mmCIF file of C-alpha atoms in Angstrom:
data_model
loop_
_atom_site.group_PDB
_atom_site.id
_atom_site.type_symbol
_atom_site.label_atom_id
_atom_site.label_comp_id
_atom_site.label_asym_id
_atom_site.label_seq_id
_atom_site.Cartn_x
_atom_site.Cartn_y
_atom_site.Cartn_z
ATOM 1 C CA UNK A 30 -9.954 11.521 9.163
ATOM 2 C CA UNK A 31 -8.460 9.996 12.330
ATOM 3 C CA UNK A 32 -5.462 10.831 14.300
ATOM 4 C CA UNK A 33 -2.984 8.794 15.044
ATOM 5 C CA UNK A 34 0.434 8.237 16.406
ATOM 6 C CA UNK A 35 3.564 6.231 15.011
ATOM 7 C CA UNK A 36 6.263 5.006 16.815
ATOM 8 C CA UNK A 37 9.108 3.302 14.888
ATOM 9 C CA UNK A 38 12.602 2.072 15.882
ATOM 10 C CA UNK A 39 15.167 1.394 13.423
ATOM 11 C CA UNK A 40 18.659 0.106 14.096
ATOM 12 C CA UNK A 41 21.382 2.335 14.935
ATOM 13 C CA UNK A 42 23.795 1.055 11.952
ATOM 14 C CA UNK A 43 21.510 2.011 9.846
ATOM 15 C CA UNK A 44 22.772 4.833 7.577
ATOM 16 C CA UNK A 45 21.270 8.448 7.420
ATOM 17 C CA UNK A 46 20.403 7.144 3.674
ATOM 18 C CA UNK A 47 18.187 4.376 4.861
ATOM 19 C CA UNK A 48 16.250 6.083 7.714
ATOM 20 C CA UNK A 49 15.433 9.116 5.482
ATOM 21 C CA UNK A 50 13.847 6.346 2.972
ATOM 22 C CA UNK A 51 11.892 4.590 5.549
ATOM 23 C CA UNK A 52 10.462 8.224 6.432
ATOM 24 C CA UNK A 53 9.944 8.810 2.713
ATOM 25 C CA UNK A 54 8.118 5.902 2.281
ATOM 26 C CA UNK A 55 5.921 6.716 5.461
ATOM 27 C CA UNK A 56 4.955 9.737 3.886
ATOM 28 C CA UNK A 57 4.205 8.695 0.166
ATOM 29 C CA UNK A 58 1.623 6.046 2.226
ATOM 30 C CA UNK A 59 0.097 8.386 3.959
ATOM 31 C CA UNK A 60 -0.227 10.738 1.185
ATOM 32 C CA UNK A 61 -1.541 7.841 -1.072
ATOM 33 C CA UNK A 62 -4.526 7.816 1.361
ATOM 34 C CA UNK A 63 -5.138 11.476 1.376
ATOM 35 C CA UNK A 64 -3.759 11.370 4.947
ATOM 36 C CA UNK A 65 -2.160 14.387 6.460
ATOM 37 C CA UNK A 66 1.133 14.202 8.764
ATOM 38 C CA UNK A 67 0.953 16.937 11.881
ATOM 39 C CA UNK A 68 4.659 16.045 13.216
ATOM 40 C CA UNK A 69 8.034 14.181 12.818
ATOM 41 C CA UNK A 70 9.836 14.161 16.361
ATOM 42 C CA UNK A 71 13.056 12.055 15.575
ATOM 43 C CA UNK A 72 13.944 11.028 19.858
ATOM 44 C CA UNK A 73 17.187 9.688 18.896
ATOM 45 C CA UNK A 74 19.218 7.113 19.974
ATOM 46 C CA UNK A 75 17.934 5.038 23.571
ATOM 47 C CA UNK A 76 19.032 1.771 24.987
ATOM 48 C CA UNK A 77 16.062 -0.663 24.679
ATOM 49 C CA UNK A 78 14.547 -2.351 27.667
ATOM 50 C CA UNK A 79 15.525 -5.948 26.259
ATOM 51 C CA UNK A 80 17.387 -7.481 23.285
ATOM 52 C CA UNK A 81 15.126 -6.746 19.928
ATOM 53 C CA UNK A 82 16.455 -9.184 16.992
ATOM 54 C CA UNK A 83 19.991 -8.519 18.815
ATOM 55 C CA UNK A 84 19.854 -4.940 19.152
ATOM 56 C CA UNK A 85 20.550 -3.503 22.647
ATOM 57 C CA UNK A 86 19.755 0.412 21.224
ATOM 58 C CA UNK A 87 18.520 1.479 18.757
ATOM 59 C CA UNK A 88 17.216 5.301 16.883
ATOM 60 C CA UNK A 89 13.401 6.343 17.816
ATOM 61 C CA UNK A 90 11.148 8.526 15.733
ATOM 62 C CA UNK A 91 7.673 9.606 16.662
ATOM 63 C CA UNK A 92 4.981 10.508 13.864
ATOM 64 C CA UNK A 93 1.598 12.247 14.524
ATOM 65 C CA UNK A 94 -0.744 11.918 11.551
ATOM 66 C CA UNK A 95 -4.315 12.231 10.093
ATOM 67 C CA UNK A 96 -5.672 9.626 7.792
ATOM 68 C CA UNK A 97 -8.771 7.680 6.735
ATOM 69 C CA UNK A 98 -8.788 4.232 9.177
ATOM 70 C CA UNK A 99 -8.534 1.871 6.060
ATOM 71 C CA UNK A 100 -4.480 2.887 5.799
ATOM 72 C CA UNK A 101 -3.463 1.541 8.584
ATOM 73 C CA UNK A 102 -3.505 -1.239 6.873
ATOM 74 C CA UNK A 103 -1.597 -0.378 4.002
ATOM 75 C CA UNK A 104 0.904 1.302 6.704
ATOM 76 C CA UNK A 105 1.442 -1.442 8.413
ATOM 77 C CA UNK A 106 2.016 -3.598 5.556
ATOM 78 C CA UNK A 107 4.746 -1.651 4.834
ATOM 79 C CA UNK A 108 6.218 -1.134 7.971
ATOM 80 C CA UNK A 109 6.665 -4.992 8.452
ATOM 81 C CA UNK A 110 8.700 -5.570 4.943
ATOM 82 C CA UNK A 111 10.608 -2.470 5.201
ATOM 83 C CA UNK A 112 13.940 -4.216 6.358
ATOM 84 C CA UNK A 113 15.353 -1.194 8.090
ATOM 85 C CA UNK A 114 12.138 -0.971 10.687
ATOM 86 C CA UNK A 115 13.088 -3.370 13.580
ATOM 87 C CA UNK A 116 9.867 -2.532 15.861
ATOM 88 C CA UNK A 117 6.990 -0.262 14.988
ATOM 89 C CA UNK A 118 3.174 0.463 16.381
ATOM 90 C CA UNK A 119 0.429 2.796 15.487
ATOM 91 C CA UNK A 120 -2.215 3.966 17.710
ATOM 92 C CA UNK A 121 -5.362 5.804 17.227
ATOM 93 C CA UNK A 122 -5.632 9.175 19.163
ATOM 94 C CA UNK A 123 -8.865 10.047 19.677
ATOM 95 C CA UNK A 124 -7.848 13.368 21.508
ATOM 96 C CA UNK A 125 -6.609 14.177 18.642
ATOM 97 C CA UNK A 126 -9.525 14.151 16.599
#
């Protein structure tokens, strides 16, 4: 398995409700794919560097996680139809490893 890092923005009128089921459903992926998460760092709310689909802030959370590379797919996937992600990317960490 490879390391690799999350990062995920969601809007900030998004309810507690909806960000705790985009993390759920970051999870049950991973797990799907035998993966492994290492860490959740939720960073809170920051003002973004430029309008993003007319949000001028919005709520960041960081994810460090082991899985096999064929996931990313799968996590990606679902990052781009879950509604309540405005801006994600995933990066391989090969310090990690």
């Amino acid at each position: 398995m490879k390391a690799y890092e999350l990062l995920y923005f969601v809007a900030p009128t998004a309810d507690d409700d909806a960000r705790a089921a985009v993390q759920k459903r970051i999870e049950g992926v991973i797990a799907d794919a035998k993966g492994q998460i290492d860490n959740v760092d939720d960073w809170g709310r920051h003002k973004l560097a430029y309008e993003v689909n007319g949000l001028t802030d919005a709520d960041y959370v960081l994810v460090d996680f082991h899985t096999d590379p064929t996931s990313i797919a799968e996590l990606d996937r679902v990052l781009r139809i879950t509604d309540a992600v405005a801006r994600h990317m995933v990066v391989a960490r090969t310090d990690r490893d």
